[in-house]
Structure formats: structure tokens, C-alpha cells
């Protein structure tokens, strides 16, 4: 028989030390089981396979296995092979366990730290609604049609198949002026922003304007690139982009123009024009985060800011909200003069995103499955939004719901000074919630009390419970009434 270990099954790393081969093997197996490296139920290689790997006689392994079965370390059943036996975990002697700081009374006074029963944090879609069957069909078609070179090191801009269908989709659905050669694919919005931040720094940009309320991870990426931040104030018409004219050191501005995160409004048309005028006059760049632009409920989606001036706006989109963040699929539509610099930066840190996911998404998008999925989810999320608004109105008349024309979250504006108490109450109810203050830029004075409620996050089975838990913690609620 050929000595080919690839035919024998699983690999097992053991170090045999001292004594006879049989004794050394038994000691090594006992130690692997005792230390937890071999967990209960793990199937061991056949005696023939392990003997070949270790270079010992098969009878040596068979005898060692038999002895360990007799001792209770292993089990052996016909057709099931030899496995690690179930063993009781030794109890820790009384009095040796570590006590929480402050003793039992202090531990009881702290909010529970277990995984929350309900989750209304923003930023994640309903993952249970991911279109598995359609995605699998698209994956099979994409793999069947994929050229051999797709499995090699490709264009750092990403697969041309995806960039081509993306250009068509973005022009049709978001009003983006896009050509495939000006699209660069990346592994999520944060990855794209990191690359653009590096390019801005290399261009000697010193300062970037940001919205007063936004995601800290995004501002951290910009400061990590060596850029200073200048927050813009806001009012009922959105971010005050007219302030850019007085910011002499600002070379770029990051905006969520279609649906501001987290406050929820769309940028006023006059202020959209103002930011483009500033970019043209100053030579600056607008970084547009179109993170959930497909989900508009009460009227047609607001078109992308990029359509006003493709040479001054970097459009950045993602499949994280429309499909799932785990896909790590995002894209940038760049001004022509920026493409080579971004590609060079991307090549230095990440040559390209997964070609297989790109090809699958290209097939999914080009077949119309993506449009169908977005339309279905738009209806589902709109129903949830309406249920949220109705429940809050019934249980907490002092709470105003805003930012609901689009997106996957709503802002619940609370009476002044009540946000910390509501968040503490939510923690005790096992409800994961985030307050507005979490998203405030540190240099901006507190102005609003509120909650940022992600109504897309819970699966259908958890939506009613999450909504009921929310109503229980809102101020001015009627505790005898529960949402149905």
C-alpha cells in the first residue's frame, strides 16, 4: 500500500516524549484531553492513519487506544470510530473562586451583563431576511461562468463584471454618474474611508469637516490618517454646509446627505448646492456616505449628491444595509483625477476584495434579484416603522419620533435630561439601545436627548418583544397597555 497520509483522514498533532512508544502515545493523548486541546466528542484518526503519521506500528496505536478506552478517556463504537469521552469538569474547590469587585452586594447592584434579550441598536439590517436561496443560485451561476483568471490576483479596482453592473444600477437607482473604470470596490465603507483618508493626507489636506453627530469609527479613521476634524453645526434643515466657506484649512467634508446618521433628515436642497459650490470654489472634495439610500418610504428616494458634480464628490455606497455587513462589499465612485491615487493606496494594504463574492453580487444585481430584495425589504421595514410610531404615540406622548422618512432607524426625541435614565432602564430590561449622545462629536455641546432606534435589527420573531420592551422604558408610558 502506498504511504500517502492524505488518504487516512484527519490530522492530529502529538508529541511523544520518553518511555516506550505506547506509553508516550498514551501520555500525549491524556495530556491533550486533560488540557482541553482535544474536546469531548472529537473523533480521533484511525489506528492505521495515526500509526502512519507517527511512524509507529499499527498495533502500538491500537493497544494505546484500547487502554485509554478502558480508562474512560476514549470511547470506541462500531461505525463511529474512536472519540474523546465525555468527562466531568473538575469542580473548583470551595473558596477559591474569584469574587467580583465589591462583593456580592455590589455585583447585584450592577446592571446585567448577559447578552440582551432584545436588540434595537441601529446599523444592522434584519439578518434573518438575507436571501439565501437567491444568493446561492447567483453564486452557482457566477462560479459556472467565472473565467480561470478570476481566481488569481486581479485588478485592485475589483472585478469588471461587478463594476459594470454597478455603474448601470447606481445611475438608474441613485442618480450617480458612474463609469466602470471610475468605480473601486472595497471591503466595507470603513475600508473605503480609510483609503480616501490616506489619499487626502498625501495631498497635504490638513482638516476635514464632519457632521456634529455621526459614527465615531468614521471620525477615528480620519484622525488616524493624520487629519484634523472640524464639526459643522446643524438645525432643522440639516447640516449647515454654508459654514464651510469660513473654514480655510478644510479640504474635504464627510456627509450623509440622503439620510443623515443618526438624526435622520435629508440635506436641504439649498445646502446641497452650497456644499458643491464650496467644493468647486475651494478645490475641496465632498465624501458622500450613501449608506441606506435605497430605503425611502414616503416618496421617491433622494438622489445622490454626486450627480451634481461627479468631479468634486466621492460617492461611497455599500451592501451592508441592503443585504448584510458580513458580505464586506462596498464601492466608491471617484472623480477621474482621484482613481489612480486610491488604487495605489488600496494596492498597498489590500489588493482586492473577494472575487467570488464580487462575481456573485454581480450576478445577483444583474439578474434583478437585488431590486426584488430591496423592494421586499422596503415594505417590511416600512411596516415596522409604522408600528414603532404607533406604539410610541400610544405609550409615551412626550416622546417625538423623527427621521422616519427613510432608512433603518428612527430618532426618539426625549424630554431634556432623561436620556441617561432611559438607557439605564433599558439595560435592566435586557434591551440594547443607543442614545443620541453616543454619536455627538466631542467638541460639540450637548443639545438633544434621544434614542437612536434600529427597527430593522430584530428578526420577525423578536420584533414584537423588542417593541414592547422599548415601550416599557419610555417616559410617560401607560404600563397597563402593551403593543400588539
Coordinates of C-alpha atoms in Angstrom, one line a residue:
X1 CA 0.0 0.0 0.0
X2 CA 1.3 3.5 -0.9
X3 CA 2.3 5.6 2.1
X4 CA 0.0 8.5 1.4
X5 CA -1.2 10.2 4.6
X6 CA -3.7 12.3 2.6
X7 CA -5.9 9.1 2.3
X8 CA -6.2 8.4 6.0
X9 CA -8.4 11.3 7.3
X10 CA -8.0 13.8 10.0
X11 CA -4.6 15.1 11.2
X12 CA -3.6 15.0 14.9
X13 CA -0.6 16.7 16.4
X14 CA 1.0 14.8 19.2
X15 CA 4.4 15.0 20.8
X16 CA 5.7 11.6 22.2
X17 CA 8.2 12.0 25.0
X18 CA 10.2 9.4 27.0
X19 CA 9.3 5.8 27.8
X20 CA 8.1 3.3 25.3
X21 CA 6.2 4.3 22.2
X22 CA 2.9 3.0 23.6
X23 CA 3.4 4.8 26.9
X24 CA 4.5 8.0 25.2
X25 CA 1.4 7.9 23.0
X26 CA -1.0 7.3 25.9
X27 CA 0.6 10.2 27.9
X28 CA 0.4 12.6 25.0
X29 CA -3.3 11.7 24.4
X30 CA -4.2 12.1 28.1
X31 CA -2.5 15.5 28.2
X32 CA -4.2 16.7 25.0
X33 CA -7.6 15.7 26.5
X34 CA -6.9 17.0 30.0
X35 CA -5.8 20.4 28.7
X36 CA -8.9 20.7 26.5
X37 CA -7.0 20.7 23.2
X38 CA -9.0 17.6 22.3
X39 CA -12.5 18.4 23.3
X40 CA -15.2 15.8 24.2
X41 CA -16.7 14.1 21.1
X42 CA -13.7 14.8 18.9
X43 CA -13.1 11.9 16.5
X44 CA -9.5 10.6 16.5
X45 CA -7.7 9.3 13.4
X46 CA -7.9 5.6 12.7
X47 CA -5.2 3.5 14.2
X48 CA -3.8 2.9 10.7
X49 CA -3.8 6.6 9.9
X50 CA -2.2 7.7 13.2
X51 CA 0.4 4.9 13.0
X52 CA 1.4 6.1 9.6
X53 CA 1.6 9.7 10.7
X54 CA 3.7 8.9 13.7
X55 CA 5.9 6.3 12.0
X56 CA 5.0 3.5 14.5
X57 CA 3.4 0.1 14.3
X58 CA -0.4 0.0 13.9
X59 CA -0.6 -2.4 16.9
X60 CA 1.1 0.2 19.1
X61 CA -1.7 2.7 18.4
X62 CA -4.5 0.1 18.6
X63 CA -3.2 -1.0 22.0
X64 CA -2.9 2.6 23.3
X65 CA -6.5 3.4 22.1
X66 CA -7.8 0.2 23.8
X67 CA -6.1 1.1 27.1
X68 CA -7.5 4.6 27.1
X69 CA -10.9 3.3 26.3
X70 CA -10.6 1.1 29.4
X71 CA -9.5 4.0 31.5
X72 CA -12.5 6.1 30.3
X73 CA -10.6 8.7 28.3
X74 CA -11.9 7.5 24.9
X75 CA -14.9 5.7 23.6
X76 CA -15.0 3.3 20.6
X77 CA -18.1 2.2 18.8
X78 CA -18.5 0.3 15.5
X79 CA -19.1 2.8 12.7
X80 CA -18.5 5.8 14.9
X81 CA -14.7 5.4 15.3
X82 CA -12.7 6.4 18.4
X83 CA -13.7 9.6 20.1
X84 CA -12.8 11.6 23.2
X85 CA -15.2 10.5 26.0
X86 CA -17.4 12.9 28.0
X87 CA -15.7 13.7 31.2
X88 CA -17.0 15.7 34.2
X89 CA -15.3 19.1 34.6
X90 CA -13.5 19.2 37.9
X91 CA -15.1 21.4 40.4
X92 CA -13.2 24.4 41.8
X93 CA -12.5 23.9 45.5
X94 CA -14.8 26.0 47.7
X95 CA -13.4 29.4 48.5
X96 CA -11.0 29.6 45.5
X97 CA -13.3 31.2 43.0
X98 CA -12.6 34.9 42.2
X99 CA -15.2 37.2 43.7
X100 CA -16.5 40.2 41.8
X101 CA -15.0 43.6 42.9
X102 CA -17.1 45.0 45.8
X103 CA -18.6 41.6 46.8
X104 CA -22.0 40.1 46.1
X105 CA -24.0 43.2 47.1
X106 CA -22.1 45.3 44.6
X107 CA -22.5 42.7 41.9
X108 CA -26.2 42.6 42.5
X109 CA -26.4 46.4 42.1
X110 CA -24.9 46.4 38.7
X111 CA -27.0 46.1 35.5
X112 CA -27.0 42.6 34.0
X113 CA -24.1 42.0 31.6
X114 CA -25.5 39.0 29.8
X115 CA -26.4 39.1 26.2
X116 CA -29.5 41.4 25.9
X117 CA -32.8 39.7 25.2
X118 CA -33.8 42.5 22.7
X119 CA -31.7 44.5 20.4
X120 CA -32.8 47.8 18.9
X121 CA -29.3 49.1 18.1
X122 CA -29.0 50.8 14.7
X123 CA -26.7 49.9 11.8
X124 CA -27.7 46.3 11.1
X125 CA -30.5 45.0 8.8
X126 CA -32.7 42.0 9.6
X127 CA -30.1 39.4 9.0
X128 CA -32.7 36.6 9.1
X129 CA -34.1 38.0 5.9
X130 CA -30.9 37.6 3.9
X131 CA -32.0 36.0 0.6
X132 CA -30.0 32.8 1.0
X133 CA -31.8 30.8 -1.8
X134 CA -31.4 33.6 -4.4
X135 CA -27.8 34.3 -3.3
X136 CA -27.0 30.6 -3.7
X137 CA -28.4 30.5 -7.2
X138 CA -26.4 33.6 -8.1
X139 CA -23.3 32.0 -6.7
X140 CA -23.7 28.9 -8.7
X141 CA -24.3 30.8 -11.9
X142 CA -21.3 33.1 -11.2
X143 CA -19.0 30.2 -10.4
X144 CA -20.0 28.3 -13.5
X145 CA -19.4 31.3 -15.8
X146 CA -16.2 32.6 -14.0
X147 CA -13.1 32.7 -16.1
X148 CA -10.0 31.0 -14.7
X149 CA -8.2 34.3 -14.2
X150 CA -10.9 35.3 -11.7
X151 CA -9.2 33.1 -9.1
X152 CA -5.9 34.9 -9.4
X153 CA -4.6 38.3 -8.4
X154 CA -6.9 40.7 -10.2
X155 CA -7.4 44.4 -10.8
X156 CA -7.3 46.3 -7.4
X157 CA -10.4 48.2 -8.5
X158 CA -12.3 44.9 -8.4
X159 CA -13.9 42.6 -10.9
X160 CA -15.0 44.3 -14.1
X161 CA -18.3 42.3 -14.1
X162 CA -19.4 43.9 -10.8
X163 CA -18.2 47.4 -11.7
X164 CA -20.1 47.3 -14.9
X165 CA -23.5 46.3 -13.5
X166 CA -22.9 48.6 -10.5
X167 CA -22.4 51.6 -12.9
X168 CA -25.8 50.8 -14.5
X169 CA -27.6 50.3 -11.2
X170 CA -26.2 53.4 -9.5
X171 CA -27.1 55.6 -12.5
X172 CA -30.6 54.1 -12.6
X173 CA -31.5 53.9 -8.9
X174 CA -29.4 56.6 -7.2
X175 CA -28.7 59.2 -9.9
X176 CA -25.0 58.6 -9.8
X177 CA -22.8 59.4 -12.8
X178 CA -20.7 56.3 -12.9
X179 CA -18.4 54.6 -15.3
X180 CA -16.9 51.2 -14.5
X181 CA -13.3 52.5 -14.7
X182 CA -14.1 55.1 -12.0
X183 CA -15.5 52.5 -9.5
X184 CA -13.3 51.0 -6.9
X185 CA -14.6 48.1 -4.8
X186 CA -13.6 47.8 -1.2
X187 CA -14.4 45.7 1.9
X188 CA -16.9 48.0 3.6
X189 CA -17.4 51.7 3.9
X190 CA -14.8 52.0 6.7
X191 CA -12.2 50.4 4.3
X192 CA -13.0 53.0 1.6
X193 CA -12.9 55.9 4.0
X194 CA -9.5 54.7 5.3
X195 CA -8.2 54.7 1.7
X196 CA -9.6 58.2 0.9
X197 CA -8.2 59.5 4.2
X198 CA -4.7 58.3 3.2
X199 CA -5.0 60.0 -0.2
X200 CA -6.2 63.2 1.4
X201 CA -3.2 63.3 3.7
X202 CA -0.9 62.5 0.9
X203 CA -2.4 65.5 -0.9
X204 CA -1.5 67.7 2.1
X205 CA -5.1 68.2 3.2
X206 CA -4.9 69.1 6.9
X207 CA -8.6 69.3 8.0
X208 CA -11.9 67.5 7.2
X209 CA -15.3 68.9 8.1
X210 CA -17.7 66.4 9.6
X211 CA -21.3 66.5 10.8
X212 CA -21.9 67.3 14.5
X213 CA -23.5 63.8 15.0
X214 CA -22.1 60.8 13.3
X215 CA -20.3 57.5 13.8
X216 CA -17.1 57.7 15.9
X217 CA -15.5 54.9 14.0
X218 CA -15.5 57.1 10.8
X219 CA -14.1 60.1 12.5
X220 CA -11.4 57.9 14.2
X221 CA -10.4 56.6 10.7
X222 CA -9.9 60.2 9.5
X223 CA -7.9 61.3 12.6
X224 CA -5.9 58.0 12.3
X225 CA -4.9 59.2 8.8
X226 CA -3.5 62.4 10.4
X227 CA -6.4 64.7 9.6
X228 CA -7.9 67.2 12.0
X229 CA -11.7 67.4 12.2
X230 CA -14.0 70.4 12.1
X231 CA -17.6 69.7 13.0
X232 CA -20.4 71.6 11.2
X233 CA -23.4 72.7 13.2
X234 CA -27.0 71.7 12.3
X235 CA -30.6 72.9 12.5
X236 CA -34.0 71.8 11.3
X237 CA -32.8 71.9 7.7
X238 CA -29.9 69.6 8.3
X239 CA -26.1 70.2 8.4
X240 CA -25.1 73.9 7.9
X241 CA -22.8 73.5 4.9
X242 CA -22.6 77.2 4.4
X243 CA -20.2 77.3 7.3
X244 CA -17.6 75.6 5.0
X245 CA -16.8 78.9 3.3
X246 CA -15.2 80.2 6.5
X247 CA -13.1 77.1 7.2
X248 CA -9.9 78.0 5.5
X249 CA -7.9 74.8 6.3
X250 CA -10.7 72.3 5.4
X251 CA -10.0 70.3 2.2
X252 CA -12.9 67.8 2.4
X253 CA -16.2 67.3 4.1
X254 CA -17.9 64.0 5.0
X255 CA -21.7 64.0 4.7
X256 CA -24.6 61.6 4.9
X257 CA -26.7 63.7 2.6
X258 CA -29.6 61.5 1.6
X259 CA -30.3 60.3 5.2
X260 CA -28.2 61.9 7.9
X261 CA -26.9 59.4 10.5
X262 CA -28.1 59.5 13.2
X263 CA -30.5 62.5 13.1
X264 CA -32.3 61.1 10.1
X265 CA -33.1 64.1 7.9
X266 CA -32.2 64.7 4.2
X267 CA -29.8 67.6 3.4
X268 CA -31.8 70.7 2.4
X269 CA -31.6 71.3 -1.4
X270 CA -30.1 74.7 -0.9
X271 CA -27.4 73.3 1.3
X272 CA -26.7 70.5 -1.2
X273 CA -26.0 73.2 -3.7
X274 CA -23.9 75.1 -1.2
X275 CA -21.5 72.3 -0.5
X276 CA -21.0 71.6 -4.2
X277 CA -20.3 75.3 -4.7
X278 CA -17.8 75.3 -1.9
X279 CA -16.0 72.3 -3.4
X280 CA -15.8 73.9 -6.8
X281 CA -14.5 77.2 -5.4
X282 CA -12.0 75.8 -3.0
X283 CA -10.9 72.6 -4.9
X284 CA -12.1 70.6 -1.9
X285 CA -13.8 67.2 -2.0
X286 CA -17.2 66.0 -0.7
X287 CA -17.2 62.5 0.7
X288 CA -20.8 61.2 0.4
X289 CA -21.8 58.3 2.6
X290 CA -24.9 56.8 0.9
X291 CA -25.3 54.1 3.5
X292 CA -29.0 53.3 3.1
X293 CA -30.2 55.4 0.2
X294 CA -32.4 52.7 -1.2
X295 CA -34.8 52.7 1.7
X296 CA -37.1 55.7 1.2
X297 CA -40.7 55.2 2.3
X298 CA -42.9 58.3 1.8
X299 CA -41.7 59.5 -1.6
X300 CA -39.1 58.8 -4.2
X301 CA -35.6 58.4 -2.9
X302 CA -33.4 61.5 -2.7
X303 CA -30.8 61.3 -5.5
X304 CA -27.2 61.1 -4.6
X305 CA -25.3 64.4 -4.1
X306 CA -22.7 63.1 -6.5
X307 CA -24.9 63.7 -9.5
X308 CA -24.5 67.5 -9.0
X309 CA -20.7 67.3 -9.7
X310 CA -19.0 63.9 -10.2
X311 CA -15.6 65.6 -10.3
X312 CA -15.9 67.0 -6.8
X313 CA -17.9 64.3 -5.0
X314 CA -16.6 60.9 -3.9
X315 CA -19.7 58.6 -3.8
X316 CA -19.5 55.7 -1.3
X317 CA -22.1 53.0 -1.1
X318 CA -22.4 49.6 0.5
X319 CA -24.4 46.3 0.5
X320 CA -24.1 46.2 4.3
X321 CA -27.6 47.7 4.9
X322 CA -29.4 46.4 1.9
X323 CA -28.1 42.8 2.2
X324 CA -25.7 42.1 5.1
X325 CA -22.5 43.6 6.5
X326 CA -20.9 40.2 6.6
X327 CA -20.5 40.2 2.8
X328 CA -17.9 43.0 3.1
X329 CA -19.0 44.6 -0.2
X330 CA -18.8 48.3 -0.8
X331 CA -17.9 50.7 -3.6
X332 CA -16.5 54.1 -4.3
X333 CA -17.3 56.2 -7.4
X334 CA -14.4 58.5 -7.7
X335 CA -13.6 61.7 -9.6
X336 CA -11.4 60.8 -12.5
X337 CA -8.3 62.5 -11.0
X338 CA -8.6 60.5 -7.8
X339 CA -8.8 57.0 -9.2
X340 CA -5.1 56.2 -9.6
X341 CA -4.2 57.5 -6.1
X342 CA -7.0 55.5 -4.4
X343 CA -6.0 52.4 -6.4
X344 CA -2.4 52.8 -5.3
X345 CA -3.4 53.2 -1.7
X346 CA -5.6 50.1 -1.9
X347 CA -2.9 48.1 -3.5
X348 CA -0.6 48.8 -0.6
X349 CA -3.0 47.4 2.0
X350 CA -5.5 45.1 0.3
X351 CA -5.1 44.2 -3.4
X352 CA -8.7 43.3 -3.9
X353 CA -11.9 42.1 -2.2
X354 CA -13.1 38.5 -2.6
X355 CA -13.5 37.8 -6.2
X356 CA -16.1 35.1 -5.6
X357 CA -18.4 37.5 -3.6
X358 CA -17.9 40.1 -6.3
X359 CA -18.9 37.8 -9.0
X360 CA -21.9 36.5 -7.1
X361 CA -23.1 40.1 -6.3
X362 CA -22.7 41.0 -10.0
X363 CA -25.0 38.1 -11.0
X364 CA -27.4 38.9 -8.1
X365 CA -27.6 42.5 -9.2
X366 CA -27.7 42.0 -12.9
X367 CA -30.4 39.4 -12.7
X368 CA -32.8 41.7 -10.9
X369 CA -32.8 39.7 -7.7
X370 CA -31.2 42.7 -5.8
X371 CA -34.0 45.0 -6.9
X372 CA -36.7 42.5 -5.9
X373 CA -35.0 42.0 -2.5
X374 CA -34.7 45.8 -1.8
X375 CA -38.4 46.3 -2.7
X376 CA -39.5 43.5 -0.4
X377 CA -37.4 44.8 2.5
X378 CA -38.6 48.3 1.9
X379 CA -42.2 47.2 2.5
X380 CA -41.2 45.1 5.6
X381 CA -39.2 48.0 7.1
X382 CA -41.9 50.5 6.4
X383 CA -44.4 48.3 8.3
X384 CA -42.1 48.1 11.2
X385 CA -41.5 51.9 11.2
X386 CA -45.3 52.5 11.2
X387 CA -45.7 50.1 14.1
X388 CA -43.0 51.8 16.0
X389 CA -44.5 55.3 15.5
X390 CA -48.0 54.0 16.6
X391 CA -46.6 52.3 19.7
X392 CA -44.6 55.3 20.8
X393 CA -47.5 57.6 20.3
X394 CA -49.7 55.3 22.4
X395 CA -47.3 54.7 25.3
X396 CA -45.2 57.9 25.5
X397 CA -46.9 61.1 24.3
X398 CA -44.0 63.1 25.5
X399 CA -41.6 61.3 23.1
X400 CA -41.4 62.6 19.5
X401 CA -40.4 60.3 16.6
X402 CA -38.3 61.9 13.9
X403 CA -36.0 60.9 11.0
X404 CA -38.5 58.4 9.7
X405 CA -38.8 59.3 6.0
X406 CA -36.1 56.8 5.1
X407 CA -33.5 54.4 6.4
X408 CA -33.5 51.7 9.0
X409 CA -33.6 53.7 12.2
X410 CA -35.7 56.4 13.9
X411 CA -34.8 59.0 16.4
X412 CA -37.0 59.2 19.6
X413 CA -36.6 62.7 21.0
X414 CA -36.8 62.5 24.8
X415 CA -37.6 65.2 27.4
X416 CA -34.4 67.1 28.3
X417 CA -32.2 65.3 30.8
X418 CA -34.0 61.9 30.5
X419 CA -31.7 60.0 28.1
X420 CA -29.3 58.5 30.8
X421 CA -32.3 57.2 32.9
X422 CA -34.0 55.6 29.9
X423 CA -30.8 53.9 28.9
X424 CA -30.2 52.5 32.4
X425 CA -33.8 51.3 32.5
X426 CA -33.3 49.6 29.1
X427 CA -30.2 47.8 30.4
X428 CA -32.3 46.4 33.3
X429 CA -35.0 45.3 30.8
X430 CA -32.4 43.4 28.7
X431 CA -32.9 45.9 25.8
X432 CA -29.9 47.0 23.8
X433 CA -30.4 50.7 22.9
X434 CA -28.1 53.6 22.0
X435 CA -28.6 57.2 22.9
X436 CA -28.0 60.3 20.7
X437 CA -25.2 61.5 22.9
X438 CA -23.1 58.5 21.9
X439 CA -22.9 59.9 18.4
X440 CA -22.1 63.5 19.3
X441 CA -18.7 64.9 18.3
X442 CA -16.8 65.6 21.5
X443 CA -16.3 69.3 20.7
X444 CA -20.0 69.9 20.2
X445 CA -22.1 70.9 23.2
X446 CA -24.9 68.6 24.2
X447 CA -28.1 69.7 22.5
X448 CA -30.5 66.8 22.3
X449 CA -31.8 63.9 24.4
X450 CA -33.0 60.9 22.5
X451 CA -32.7 57.4 21.4
X452 CA -31.5 56.0 18.0
X453 CA -33.7 53.0 17.5
X454 CA -32.7 50.5 14.8
X455 CA -36.1 48.9 13.9
X456 CA -34.6 46.7 11.2
X457 CA -32.3 44.8 13.5
X458 CA -34.6 42.3 15.2
X459 CA -35.8 39.2 13.3
X460 CA -39.5 38.9 12.8
X461 CA -39.7 36.6 15.8
X462 CA -38.2 39.2 18.1
X463 CA -39.8 42.3 16.8
X464 CA -43.0 42.4 18.9
X465 CA -41.0 41.7 22.1
X466 CA -38.4 44.3 21.3
X467 CA -41.1 46.9 20.7
X468 CA -42.9 46.0 23.9
X469 CA -39.6 46.3 25.9
X470 CA -39.0 49.7 24.3
X471 CA -42.4 51.0 25.3
X472 CA -41.8 49.9 28.9
X473 CA -38.7 52.1 29.3
X474 CA -40.0 55.3 27.6
X475 CA -41.1 58.2 29.9
X476 CA -44.8 58.9 30.4
X477 CA -45.8 55.3 29.4
X478 CA -49.0 53.6 30.4
X479 CA -47.7 50.3 31.9
X480 CA -51.1 48.7 31.7
X481 CA -51.0 48.8 27.9
X482 CA -48.7 46.7 25.7
X483 CA -48.3 46.8 21.9
X484 CA -50.0 44.1 19.9

